[in-house]
PDB file of C-alpha atoms in Angstrom:
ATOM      1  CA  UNK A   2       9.034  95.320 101.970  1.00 44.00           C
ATOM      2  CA  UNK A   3       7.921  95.739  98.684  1.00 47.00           C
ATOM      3  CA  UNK A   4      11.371  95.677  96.296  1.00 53.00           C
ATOM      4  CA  UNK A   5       9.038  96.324  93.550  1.00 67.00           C
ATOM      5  CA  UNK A   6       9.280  99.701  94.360  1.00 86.00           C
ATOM      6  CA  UNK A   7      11.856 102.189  93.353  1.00 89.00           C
ATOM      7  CA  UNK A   8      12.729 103.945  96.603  1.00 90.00           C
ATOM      8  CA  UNK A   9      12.321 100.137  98.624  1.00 91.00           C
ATOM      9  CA  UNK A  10      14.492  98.647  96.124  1.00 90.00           C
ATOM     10  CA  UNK A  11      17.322 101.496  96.191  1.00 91.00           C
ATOM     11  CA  UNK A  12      16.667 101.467  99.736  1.00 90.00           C
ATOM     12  CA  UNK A  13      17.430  97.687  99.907  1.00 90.00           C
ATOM     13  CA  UNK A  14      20.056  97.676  97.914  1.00 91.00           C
ATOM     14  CA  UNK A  15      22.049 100.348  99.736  1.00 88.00           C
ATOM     15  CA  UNK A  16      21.522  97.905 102.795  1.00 89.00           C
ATOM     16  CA  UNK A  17      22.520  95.124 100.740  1.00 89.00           C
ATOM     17  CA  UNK A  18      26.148  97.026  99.341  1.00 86.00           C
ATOM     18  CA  UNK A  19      26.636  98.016 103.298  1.00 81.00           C
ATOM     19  CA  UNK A  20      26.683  94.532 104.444  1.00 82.00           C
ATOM     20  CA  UNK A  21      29.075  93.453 101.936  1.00 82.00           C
ATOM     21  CA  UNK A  22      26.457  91.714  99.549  1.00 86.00           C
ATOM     22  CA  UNK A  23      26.683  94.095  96.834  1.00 85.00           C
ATOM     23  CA  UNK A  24      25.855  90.876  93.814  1.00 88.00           C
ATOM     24  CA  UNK A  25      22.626  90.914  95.312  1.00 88.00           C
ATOM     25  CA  UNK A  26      22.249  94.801  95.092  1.00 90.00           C
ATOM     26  CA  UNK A  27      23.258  94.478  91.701  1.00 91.00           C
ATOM     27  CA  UNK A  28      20.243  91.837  91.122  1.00 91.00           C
ATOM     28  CA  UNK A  29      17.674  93.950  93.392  1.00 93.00           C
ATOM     29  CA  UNK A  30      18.575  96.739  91.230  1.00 93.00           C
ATOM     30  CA  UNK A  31      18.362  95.681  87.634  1.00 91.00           C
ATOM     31  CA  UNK A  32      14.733  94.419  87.201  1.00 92.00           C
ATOM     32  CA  UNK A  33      13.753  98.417  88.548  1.00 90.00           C
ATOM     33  CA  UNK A  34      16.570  99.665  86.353  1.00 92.00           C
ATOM     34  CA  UNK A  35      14.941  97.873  83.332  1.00 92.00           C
ATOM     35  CA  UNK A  36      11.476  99.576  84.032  1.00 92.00           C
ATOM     36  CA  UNK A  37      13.352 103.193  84.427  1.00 93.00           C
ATOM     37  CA  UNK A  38      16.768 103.468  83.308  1.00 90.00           C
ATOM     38  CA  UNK A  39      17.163 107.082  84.128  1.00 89.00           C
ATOM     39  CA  UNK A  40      16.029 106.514  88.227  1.00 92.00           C
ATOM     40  CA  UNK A  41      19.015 108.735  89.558  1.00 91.00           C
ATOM     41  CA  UNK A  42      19.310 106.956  92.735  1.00 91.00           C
ATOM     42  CA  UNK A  43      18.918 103.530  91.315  1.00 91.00           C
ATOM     43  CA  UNK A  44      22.088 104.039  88.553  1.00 92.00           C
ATOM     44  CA  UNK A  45      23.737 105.955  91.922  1.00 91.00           C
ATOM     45  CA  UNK A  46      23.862 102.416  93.944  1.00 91.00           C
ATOM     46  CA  UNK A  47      24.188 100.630  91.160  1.00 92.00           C
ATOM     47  CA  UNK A  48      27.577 101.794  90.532  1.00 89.00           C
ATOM     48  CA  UNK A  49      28.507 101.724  94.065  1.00 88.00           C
ATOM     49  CA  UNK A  50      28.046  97.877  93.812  1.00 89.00           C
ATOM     50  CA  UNK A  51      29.649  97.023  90.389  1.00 88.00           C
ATOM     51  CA  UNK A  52      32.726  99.362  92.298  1.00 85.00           C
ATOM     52  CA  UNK A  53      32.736  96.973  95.198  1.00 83.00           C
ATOM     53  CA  UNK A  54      32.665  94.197  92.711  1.00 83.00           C
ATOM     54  CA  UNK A  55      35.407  94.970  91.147  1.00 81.00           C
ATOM     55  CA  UNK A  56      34.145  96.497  87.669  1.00 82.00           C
ATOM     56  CA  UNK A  57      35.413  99.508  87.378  1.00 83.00           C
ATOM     57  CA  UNK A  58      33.549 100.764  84.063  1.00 87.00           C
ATOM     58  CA  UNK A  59      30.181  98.983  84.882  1.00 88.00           C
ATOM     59  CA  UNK A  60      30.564 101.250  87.879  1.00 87.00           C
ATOM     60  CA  UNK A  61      32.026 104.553  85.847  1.00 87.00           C
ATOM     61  CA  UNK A  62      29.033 103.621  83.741  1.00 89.00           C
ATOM     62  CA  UNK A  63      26.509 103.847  86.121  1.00 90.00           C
ATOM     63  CA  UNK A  64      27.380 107.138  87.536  1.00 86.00           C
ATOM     64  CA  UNK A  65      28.158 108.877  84.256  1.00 89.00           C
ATOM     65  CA  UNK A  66      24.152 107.627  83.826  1.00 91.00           C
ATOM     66  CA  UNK A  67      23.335 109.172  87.132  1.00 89.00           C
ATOM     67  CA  UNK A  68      24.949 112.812  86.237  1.00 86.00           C
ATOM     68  CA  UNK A  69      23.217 112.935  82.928  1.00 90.00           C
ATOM     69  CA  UNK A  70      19.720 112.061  84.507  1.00 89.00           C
ATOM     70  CA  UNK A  71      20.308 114.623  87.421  1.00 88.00           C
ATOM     71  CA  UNK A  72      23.194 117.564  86.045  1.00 87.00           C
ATOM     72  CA  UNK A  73      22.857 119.691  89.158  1.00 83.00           C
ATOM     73  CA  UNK A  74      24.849 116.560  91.011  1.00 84.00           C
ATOM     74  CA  UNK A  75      22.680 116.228  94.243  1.00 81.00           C
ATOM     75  CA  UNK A  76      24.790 113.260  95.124  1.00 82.00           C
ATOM     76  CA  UNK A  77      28.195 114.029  94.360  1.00 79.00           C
ATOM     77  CA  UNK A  78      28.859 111.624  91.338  1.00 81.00           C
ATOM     78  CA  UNK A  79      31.339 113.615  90.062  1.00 80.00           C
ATOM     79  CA  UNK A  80      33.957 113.519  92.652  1.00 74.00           C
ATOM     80  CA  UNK A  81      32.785 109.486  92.849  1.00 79.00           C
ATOM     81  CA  UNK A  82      33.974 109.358  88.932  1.00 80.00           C
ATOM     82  CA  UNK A  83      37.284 111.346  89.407  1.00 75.00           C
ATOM     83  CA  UNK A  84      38.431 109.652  92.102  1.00 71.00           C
ATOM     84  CA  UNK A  85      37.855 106.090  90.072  1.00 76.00           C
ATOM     85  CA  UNK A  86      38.965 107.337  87.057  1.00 71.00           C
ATOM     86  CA  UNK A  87      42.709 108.544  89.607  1.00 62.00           C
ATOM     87  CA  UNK A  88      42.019 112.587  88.583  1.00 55.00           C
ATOM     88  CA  UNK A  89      42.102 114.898  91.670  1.00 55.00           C
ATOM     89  CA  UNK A  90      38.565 116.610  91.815  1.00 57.00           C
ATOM     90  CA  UNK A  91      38.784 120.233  93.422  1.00 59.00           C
ATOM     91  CA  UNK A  92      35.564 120.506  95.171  1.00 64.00           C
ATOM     92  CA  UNK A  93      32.444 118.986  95.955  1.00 60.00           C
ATOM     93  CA  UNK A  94      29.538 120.403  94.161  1.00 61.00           C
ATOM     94  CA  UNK A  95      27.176 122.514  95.813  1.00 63.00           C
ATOM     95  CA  UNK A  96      24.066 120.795  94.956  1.00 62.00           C
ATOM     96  CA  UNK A  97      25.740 117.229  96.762  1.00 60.00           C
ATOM     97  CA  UNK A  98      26.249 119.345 100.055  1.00 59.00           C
ATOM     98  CA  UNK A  99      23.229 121.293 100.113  1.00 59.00           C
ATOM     99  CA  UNK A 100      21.193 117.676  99.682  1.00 62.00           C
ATOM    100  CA  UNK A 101      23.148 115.836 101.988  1.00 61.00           C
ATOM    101  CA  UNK A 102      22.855 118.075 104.753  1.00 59.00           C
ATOM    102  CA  UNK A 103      19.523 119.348 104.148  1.00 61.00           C
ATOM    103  CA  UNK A 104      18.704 115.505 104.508  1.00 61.00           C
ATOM    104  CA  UNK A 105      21.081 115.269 107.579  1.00 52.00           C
ATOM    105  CA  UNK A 106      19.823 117.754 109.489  1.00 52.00           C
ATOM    106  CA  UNK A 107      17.628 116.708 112.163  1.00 61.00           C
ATOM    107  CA  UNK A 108      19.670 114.160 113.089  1.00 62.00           C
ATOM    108  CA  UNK A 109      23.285 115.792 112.735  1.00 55.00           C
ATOM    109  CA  UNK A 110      23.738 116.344 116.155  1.00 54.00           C
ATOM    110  CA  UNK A 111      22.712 112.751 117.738  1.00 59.00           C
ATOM    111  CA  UNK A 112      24.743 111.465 115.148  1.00 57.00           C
ATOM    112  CA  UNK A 113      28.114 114.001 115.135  1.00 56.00           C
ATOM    113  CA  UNK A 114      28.467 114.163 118.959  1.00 55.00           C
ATOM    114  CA  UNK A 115      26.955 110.385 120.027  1.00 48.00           C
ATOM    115  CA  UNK A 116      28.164 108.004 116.900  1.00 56.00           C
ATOM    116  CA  UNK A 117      30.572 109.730 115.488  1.00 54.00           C
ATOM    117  CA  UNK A 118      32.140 111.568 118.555  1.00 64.00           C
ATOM    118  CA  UNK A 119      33.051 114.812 117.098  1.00 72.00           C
ATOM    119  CA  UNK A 120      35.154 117.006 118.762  1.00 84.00           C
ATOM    120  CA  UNK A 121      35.845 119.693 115.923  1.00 88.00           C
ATOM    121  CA  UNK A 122      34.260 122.815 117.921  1.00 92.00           C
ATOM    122  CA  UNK A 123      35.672 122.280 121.106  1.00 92.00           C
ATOM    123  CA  UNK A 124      39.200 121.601 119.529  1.00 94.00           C
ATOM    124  CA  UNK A 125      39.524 124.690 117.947  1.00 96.00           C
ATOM    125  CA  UNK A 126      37.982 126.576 120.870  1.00 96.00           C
ATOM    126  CA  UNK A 127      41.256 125.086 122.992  1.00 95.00           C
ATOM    127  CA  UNK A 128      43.323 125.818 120.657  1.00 97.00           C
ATOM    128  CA  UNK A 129      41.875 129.901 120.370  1.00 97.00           C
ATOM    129  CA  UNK A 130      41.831 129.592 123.515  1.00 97.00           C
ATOM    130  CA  UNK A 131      46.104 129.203 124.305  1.00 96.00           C
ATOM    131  CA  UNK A 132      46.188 132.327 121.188  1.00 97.00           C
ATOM    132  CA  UNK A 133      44.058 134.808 122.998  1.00 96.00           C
ATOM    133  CA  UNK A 134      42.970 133.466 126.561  1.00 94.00           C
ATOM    134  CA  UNK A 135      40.340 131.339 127.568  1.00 89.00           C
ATOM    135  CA  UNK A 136      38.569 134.784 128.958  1.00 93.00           C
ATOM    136  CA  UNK A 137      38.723 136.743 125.637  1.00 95.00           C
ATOM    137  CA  UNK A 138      35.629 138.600 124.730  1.00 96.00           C
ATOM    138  CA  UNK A 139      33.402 141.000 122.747  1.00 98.00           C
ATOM    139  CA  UNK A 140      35.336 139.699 119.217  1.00 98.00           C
ATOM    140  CA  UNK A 141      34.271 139.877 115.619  1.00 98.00           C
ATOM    141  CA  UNK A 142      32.627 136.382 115.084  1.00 98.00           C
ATOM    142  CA  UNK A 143      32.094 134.628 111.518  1.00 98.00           C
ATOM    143  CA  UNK A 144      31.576 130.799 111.637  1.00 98.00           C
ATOM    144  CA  UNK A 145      31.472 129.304 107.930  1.00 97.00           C
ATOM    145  CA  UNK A 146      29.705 126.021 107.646  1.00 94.00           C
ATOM    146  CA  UNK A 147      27.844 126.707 111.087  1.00 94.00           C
ATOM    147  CA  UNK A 148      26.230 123.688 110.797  1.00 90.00           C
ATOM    148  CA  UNK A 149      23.106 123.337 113.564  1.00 89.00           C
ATOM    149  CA  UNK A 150      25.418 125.696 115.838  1.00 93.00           C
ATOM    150  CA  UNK A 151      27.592 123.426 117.671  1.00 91.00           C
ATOM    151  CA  UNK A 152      29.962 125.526 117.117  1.00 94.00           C
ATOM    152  CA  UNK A 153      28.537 128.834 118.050  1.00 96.00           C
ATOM    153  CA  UNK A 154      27.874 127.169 121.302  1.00 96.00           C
ATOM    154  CA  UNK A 155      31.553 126.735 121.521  1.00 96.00           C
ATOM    155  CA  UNK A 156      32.623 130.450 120.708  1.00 97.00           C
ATOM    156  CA  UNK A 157      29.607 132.756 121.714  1.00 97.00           C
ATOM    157  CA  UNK A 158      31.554 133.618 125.152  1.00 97.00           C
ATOM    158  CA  UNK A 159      34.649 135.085 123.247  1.00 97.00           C
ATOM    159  CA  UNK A 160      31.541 137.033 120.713  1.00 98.00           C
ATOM    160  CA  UNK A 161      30.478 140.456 120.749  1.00 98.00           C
ATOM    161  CA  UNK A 162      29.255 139.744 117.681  1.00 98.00           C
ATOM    162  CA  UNK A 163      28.688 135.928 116.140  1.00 98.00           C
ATOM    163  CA  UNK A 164      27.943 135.426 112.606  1.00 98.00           C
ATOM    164  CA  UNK A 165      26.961 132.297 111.344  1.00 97.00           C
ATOM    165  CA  UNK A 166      26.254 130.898 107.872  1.00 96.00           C
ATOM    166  CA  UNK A 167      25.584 127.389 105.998  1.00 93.00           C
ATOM    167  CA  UNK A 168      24.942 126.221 102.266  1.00 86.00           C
ATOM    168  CA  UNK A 169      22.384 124.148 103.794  1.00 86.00           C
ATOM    169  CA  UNK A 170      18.540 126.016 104.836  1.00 88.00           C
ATOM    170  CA  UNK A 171      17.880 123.441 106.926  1.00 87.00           C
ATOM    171  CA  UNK A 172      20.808 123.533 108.563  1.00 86.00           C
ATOM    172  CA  UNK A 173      20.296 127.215 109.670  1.00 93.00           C
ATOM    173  CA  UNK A 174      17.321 127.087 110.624  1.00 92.00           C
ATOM    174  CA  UNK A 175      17.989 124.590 113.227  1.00 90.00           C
ATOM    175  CA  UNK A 176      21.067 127.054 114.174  1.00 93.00           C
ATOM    176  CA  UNK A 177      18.500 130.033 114.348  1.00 95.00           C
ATOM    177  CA  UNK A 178      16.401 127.376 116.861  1.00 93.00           C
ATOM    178  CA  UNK A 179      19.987 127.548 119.046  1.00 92.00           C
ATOM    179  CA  UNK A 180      19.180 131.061 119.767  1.00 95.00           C
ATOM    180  CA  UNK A 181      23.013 131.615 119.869  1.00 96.00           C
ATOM    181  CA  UNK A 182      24.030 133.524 116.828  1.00 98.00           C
ATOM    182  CA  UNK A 183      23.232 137.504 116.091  1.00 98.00           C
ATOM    183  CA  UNK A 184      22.752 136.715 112.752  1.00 96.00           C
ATOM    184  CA  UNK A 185      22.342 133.992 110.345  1.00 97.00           C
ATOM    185  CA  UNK A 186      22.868 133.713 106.383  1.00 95.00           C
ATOM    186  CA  UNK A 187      22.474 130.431 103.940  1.00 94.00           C
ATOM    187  CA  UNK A 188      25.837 131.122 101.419  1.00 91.00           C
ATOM    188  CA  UNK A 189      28.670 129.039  99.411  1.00 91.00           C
ATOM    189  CA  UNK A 190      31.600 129.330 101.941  1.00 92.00           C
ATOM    190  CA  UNK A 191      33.629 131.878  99.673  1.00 93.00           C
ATOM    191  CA  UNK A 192      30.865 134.550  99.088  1.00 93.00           C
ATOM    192  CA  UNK A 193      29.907 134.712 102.604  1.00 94.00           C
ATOM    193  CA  UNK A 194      33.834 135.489 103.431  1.00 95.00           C
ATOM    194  CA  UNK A 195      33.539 138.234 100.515  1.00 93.00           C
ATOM    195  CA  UNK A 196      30.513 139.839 102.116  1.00 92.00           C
ATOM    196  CA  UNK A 197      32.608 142.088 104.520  1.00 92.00           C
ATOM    197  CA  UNK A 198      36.005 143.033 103.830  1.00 93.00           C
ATOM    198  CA  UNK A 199      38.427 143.152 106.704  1.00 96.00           C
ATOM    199  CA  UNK A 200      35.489 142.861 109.260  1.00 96.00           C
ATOM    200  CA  UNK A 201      36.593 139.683 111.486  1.00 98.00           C
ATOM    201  CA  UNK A 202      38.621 139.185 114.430  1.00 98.00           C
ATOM    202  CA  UNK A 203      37.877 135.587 114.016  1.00 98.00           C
ATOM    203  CA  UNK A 204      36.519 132.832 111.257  1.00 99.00           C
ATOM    204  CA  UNK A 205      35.862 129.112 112.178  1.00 98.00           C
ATOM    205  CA  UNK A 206      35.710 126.468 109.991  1.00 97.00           C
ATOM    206  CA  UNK A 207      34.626 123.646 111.703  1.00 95.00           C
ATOM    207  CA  UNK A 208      34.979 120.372 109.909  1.00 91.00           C
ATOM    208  CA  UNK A 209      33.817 122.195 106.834  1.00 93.00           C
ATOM    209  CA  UNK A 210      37.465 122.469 104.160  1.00 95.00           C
ATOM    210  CA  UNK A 211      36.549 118.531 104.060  1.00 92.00           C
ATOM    211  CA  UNK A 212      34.087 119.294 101.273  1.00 88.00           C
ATOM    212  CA  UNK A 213      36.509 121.576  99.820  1.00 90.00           C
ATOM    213  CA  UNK A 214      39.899 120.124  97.662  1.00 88.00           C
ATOM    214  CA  UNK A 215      41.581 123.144  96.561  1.00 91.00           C
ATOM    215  CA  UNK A 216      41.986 125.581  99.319  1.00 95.00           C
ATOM    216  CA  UNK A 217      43.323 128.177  97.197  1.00 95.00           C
ATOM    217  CA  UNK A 218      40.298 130.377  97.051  1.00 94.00           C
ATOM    218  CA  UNK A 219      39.194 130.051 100.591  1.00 96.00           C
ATOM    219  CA  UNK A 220      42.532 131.334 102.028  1.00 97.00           C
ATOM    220  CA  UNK A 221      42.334 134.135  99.916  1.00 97.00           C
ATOM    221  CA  UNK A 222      38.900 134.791 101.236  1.00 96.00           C
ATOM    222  CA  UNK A 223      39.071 134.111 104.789  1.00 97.00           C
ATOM    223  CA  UNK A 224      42.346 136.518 104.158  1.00 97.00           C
ATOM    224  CA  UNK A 225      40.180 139.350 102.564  1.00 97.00           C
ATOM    225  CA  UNK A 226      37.526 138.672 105.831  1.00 97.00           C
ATOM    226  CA  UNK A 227      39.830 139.489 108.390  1.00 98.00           C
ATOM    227  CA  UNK A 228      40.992 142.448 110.338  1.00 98.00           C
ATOM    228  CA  UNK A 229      44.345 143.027 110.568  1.00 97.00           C
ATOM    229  CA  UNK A 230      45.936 140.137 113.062  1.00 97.00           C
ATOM    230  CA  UNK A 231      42.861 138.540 112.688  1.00 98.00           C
ATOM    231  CA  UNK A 232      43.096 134.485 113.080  1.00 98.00           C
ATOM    232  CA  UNK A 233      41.322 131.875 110.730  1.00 99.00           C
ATOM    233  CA  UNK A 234      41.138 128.644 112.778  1.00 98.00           C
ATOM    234  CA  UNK A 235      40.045 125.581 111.287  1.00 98.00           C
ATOM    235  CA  UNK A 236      39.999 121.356 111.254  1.00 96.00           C
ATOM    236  CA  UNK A 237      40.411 119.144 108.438  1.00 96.00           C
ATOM    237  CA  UNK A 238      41.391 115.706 107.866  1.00 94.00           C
ATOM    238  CA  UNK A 239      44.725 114.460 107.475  1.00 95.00           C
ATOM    239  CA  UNK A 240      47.035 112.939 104.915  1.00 94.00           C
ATOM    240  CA  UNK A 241      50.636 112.843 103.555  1.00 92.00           C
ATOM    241  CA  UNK A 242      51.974 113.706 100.561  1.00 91.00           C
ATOM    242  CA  UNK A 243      52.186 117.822  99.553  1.00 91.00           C
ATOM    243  CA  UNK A 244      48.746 118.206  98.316  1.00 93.00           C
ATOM    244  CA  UNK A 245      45.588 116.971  98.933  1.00 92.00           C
ATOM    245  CA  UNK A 246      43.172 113.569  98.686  1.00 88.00           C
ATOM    246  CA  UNK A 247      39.614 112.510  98.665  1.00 81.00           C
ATOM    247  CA  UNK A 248      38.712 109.488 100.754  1.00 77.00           C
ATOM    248  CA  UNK A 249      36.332 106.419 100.286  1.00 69.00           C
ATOM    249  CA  UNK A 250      33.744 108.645 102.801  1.00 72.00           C
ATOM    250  CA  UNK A 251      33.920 111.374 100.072  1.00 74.00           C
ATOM    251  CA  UNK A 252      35.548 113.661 102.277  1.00 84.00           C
ATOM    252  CA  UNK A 253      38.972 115.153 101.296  1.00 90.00           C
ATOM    253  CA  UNK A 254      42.043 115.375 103.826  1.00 94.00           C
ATOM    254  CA  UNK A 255      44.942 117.952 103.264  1.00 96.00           C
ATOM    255  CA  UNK A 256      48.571 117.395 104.089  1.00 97.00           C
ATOM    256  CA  UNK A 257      50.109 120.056 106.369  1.00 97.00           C
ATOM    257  CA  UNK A 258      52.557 121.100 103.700  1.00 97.00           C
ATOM    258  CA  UNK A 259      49.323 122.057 101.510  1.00 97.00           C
ATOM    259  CA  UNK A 260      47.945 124.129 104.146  1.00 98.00           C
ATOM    260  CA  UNK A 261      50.923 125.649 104.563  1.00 97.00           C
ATOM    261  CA  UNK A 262      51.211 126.602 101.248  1.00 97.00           C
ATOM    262  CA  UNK A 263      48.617 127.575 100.935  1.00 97.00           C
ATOM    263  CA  UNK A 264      48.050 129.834 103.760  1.00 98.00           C
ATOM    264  CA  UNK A 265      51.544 131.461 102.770  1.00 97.00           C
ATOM    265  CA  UNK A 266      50.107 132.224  98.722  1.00 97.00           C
ATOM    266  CA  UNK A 267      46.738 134.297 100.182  1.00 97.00           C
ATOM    267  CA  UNK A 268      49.027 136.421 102.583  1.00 97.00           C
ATOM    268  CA  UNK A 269      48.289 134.394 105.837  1.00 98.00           C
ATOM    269  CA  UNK A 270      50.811 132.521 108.497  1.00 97.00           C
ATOM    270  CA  UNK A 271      49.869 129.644 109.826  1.00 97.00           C
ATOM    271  CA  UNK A 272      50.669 130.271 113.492  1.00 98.00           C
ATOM    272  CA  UNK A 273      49.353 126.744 115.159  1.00 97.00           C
ATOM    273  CA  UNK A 274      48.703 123.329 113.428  1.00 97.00           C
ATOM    274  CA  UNK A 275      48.439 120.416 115.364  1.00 95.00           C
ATOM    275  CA  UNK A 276      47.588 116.988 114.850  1.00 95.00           C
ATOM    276  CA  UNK A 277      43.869 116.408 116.395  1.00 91.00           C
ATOM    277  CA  UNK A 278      41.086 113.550 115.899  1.00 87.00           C
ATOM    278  CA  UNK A 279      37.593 115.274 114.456  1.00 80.00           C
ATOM    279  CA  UNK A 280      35.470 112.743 114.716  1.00 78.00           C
ATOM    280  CA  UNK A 281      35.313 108.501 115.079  1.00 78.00           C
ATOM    281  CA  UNK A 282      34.277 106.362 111.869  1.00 75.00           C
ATOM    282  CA  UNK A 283      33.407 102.969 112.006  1.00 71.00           C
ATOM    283  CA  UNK A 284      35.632 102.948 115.472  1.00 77.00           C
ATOM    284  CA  UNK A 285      38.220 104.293 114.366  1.00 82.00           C
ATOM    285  CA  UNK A 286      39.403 107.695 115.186  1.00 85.00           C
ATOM    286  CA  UNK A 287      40.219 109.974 111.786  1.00 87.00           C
ATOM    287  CA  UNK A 288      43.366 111.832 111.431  1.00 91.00           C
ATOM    288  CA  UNK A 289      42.914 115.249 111.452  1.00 94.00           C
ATOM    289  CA  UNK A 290      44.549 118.585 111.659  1.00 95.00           C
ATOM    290  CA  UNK A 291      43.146 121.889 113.155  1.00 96.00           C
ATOM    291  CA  UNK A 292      45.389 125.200 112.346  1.00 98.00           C
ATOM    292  CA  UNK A 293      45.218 128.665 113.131  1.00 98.00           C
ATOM    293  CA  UNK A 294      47.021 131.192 110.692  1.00 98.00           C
ATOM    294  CA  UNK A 295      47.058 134.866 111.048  1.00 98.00           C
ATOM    295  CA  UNK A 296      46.361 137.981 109.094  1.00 98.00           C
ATOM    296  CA  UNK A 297      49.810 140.105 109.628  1.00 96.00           C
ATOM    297  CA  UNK A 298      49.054 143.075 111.135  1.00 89.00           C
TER     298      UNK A 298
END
């Protein structure tokens, strides 16, 4: 392994901060960072390993480096800085989840339903499932954040027709590969909801409101989306508190008084919520929530 090289020595590095050696990241870092001070992904690790060191603004530093050298945010520096820096972020930016699951995608589902055990799809479908019978049918369909289509495996039984949609190409295009959906879009979460008014009997989010901090606009969409007692069923992670929280995995959780809340301000009654475990990290099972609310009729 040549650490002479850029990539190999970001590449090393990130191995090195992993395994709890992030001094030596540091030093595998600098002598590249000398050469090319503006190397996005070298000033992105960097940081990560002056955080795990314990210095705070060599890390704050490093990152504010890494937004200037690449503005569109490709790797979600910007939530990394607010949540150092103790401000609430609201979202992640589009850029950082196109990237990451562009890059992600032809391994997502070895990884999601082997390593990381996720259950997300098959949760909600239980829980839909005890609403409107496990023999429903010939529904109005739209799954947000589709993913490769694990969950339009899940639901296409209950679908006359199933819509699904992703911010990430390469993510729907692996979907399309399923052969399960009727049609497929790449769109941000809220515009897709916008694109037909009152035109859902259905919307699943599948572990997809964990890239998204304030909920606000979403319920508001997903409320304009539906038909009239239409449900919008969705999982999350968990935490306490009244509001909501972005975790070390850069993934934010939402307390069940938020969602409530929040469901209640776009028009919407949450209906079901129930604790549930999305997926396994590092052994450990993550709290998580999936709820159902409800268009009145």
């Amino acid at each position: 392994m040549d650490a002479g090289d850029p990539d190999t020595a970001v590449e090393l590095a990130e191995a090195l901060v992993v395994s709890g050696d992030p001094l030596a990241a540091v030093e595998t870092l600098q002598p590249i960072l000398r050469r090319l001070p503006d190397y996005a992904a070298g000033v992105f690790t960097l940081g990560k390993a002056w955080l795990d060191l314990g210095e705070r603004d060599k890390a704050l530093g490093a990152w504010r480096r890494c937004l200037d050298a690449d503005p569109d945010d490709r790797r979600g520096v910007a939530v990394l800085i607010a949540s150092v820096e103790g401000d609430t972020t609201e979202t992640m930016s589009q850029a950082y989840v196109r990237a990451l699951f562009d890059r992600y995608a032809e391994r997502f589902d070895e990884d999601l339903t082997i390593r990381l055990k996720y259950q997300a799809p098959q949760t909600l479908r239980a829980m839909v499932d005890q609403l409107l019978g496990a023999d429903a049918a010939g529904l109005d369909v739209l799954d947000v954040g589709c993913g490769t289509g694990l969950a339009g495996v899940a639901f296409r039984s209950m679908a006359g027709r199933l819509h699904g949609s992703d911010l990430a190409p390469r993510m729907v295009e692996k979907a399309r590969r399923r052969g399960v959906y009727d049609d497929l879009q790449v769109g941000e979460l809220t515009a897709v909801l916008a694109r037909e008014a009152h035109a859902w009997d259905l919307v699943i989010a599948a572990d997809v409101l964990v890239y998204v901090g304030e909920l606000g606009p979403v319920m508001i969409a997903a409320a304009a989306a539906l038909k009239p007692g239409g449900l919008f069923c969705a999982s999350t992670e968990r935490c306490d508190g009244d509001g909501f929280a972005l975790g070390p995995s850069r993934r934010f959780a939402h307390s069940p008084a938020y969602l409530r809340r929040m469901a209640v301000e776009a028009g919407l009654e949450i209906i079901v919520m129930e604790d549930a475990v999305p997926r396994w990290e590092k052994g450990q099972p993550v709290p998580g929530l999936v709820f159902a609310a409800r268009l009145p009729a």
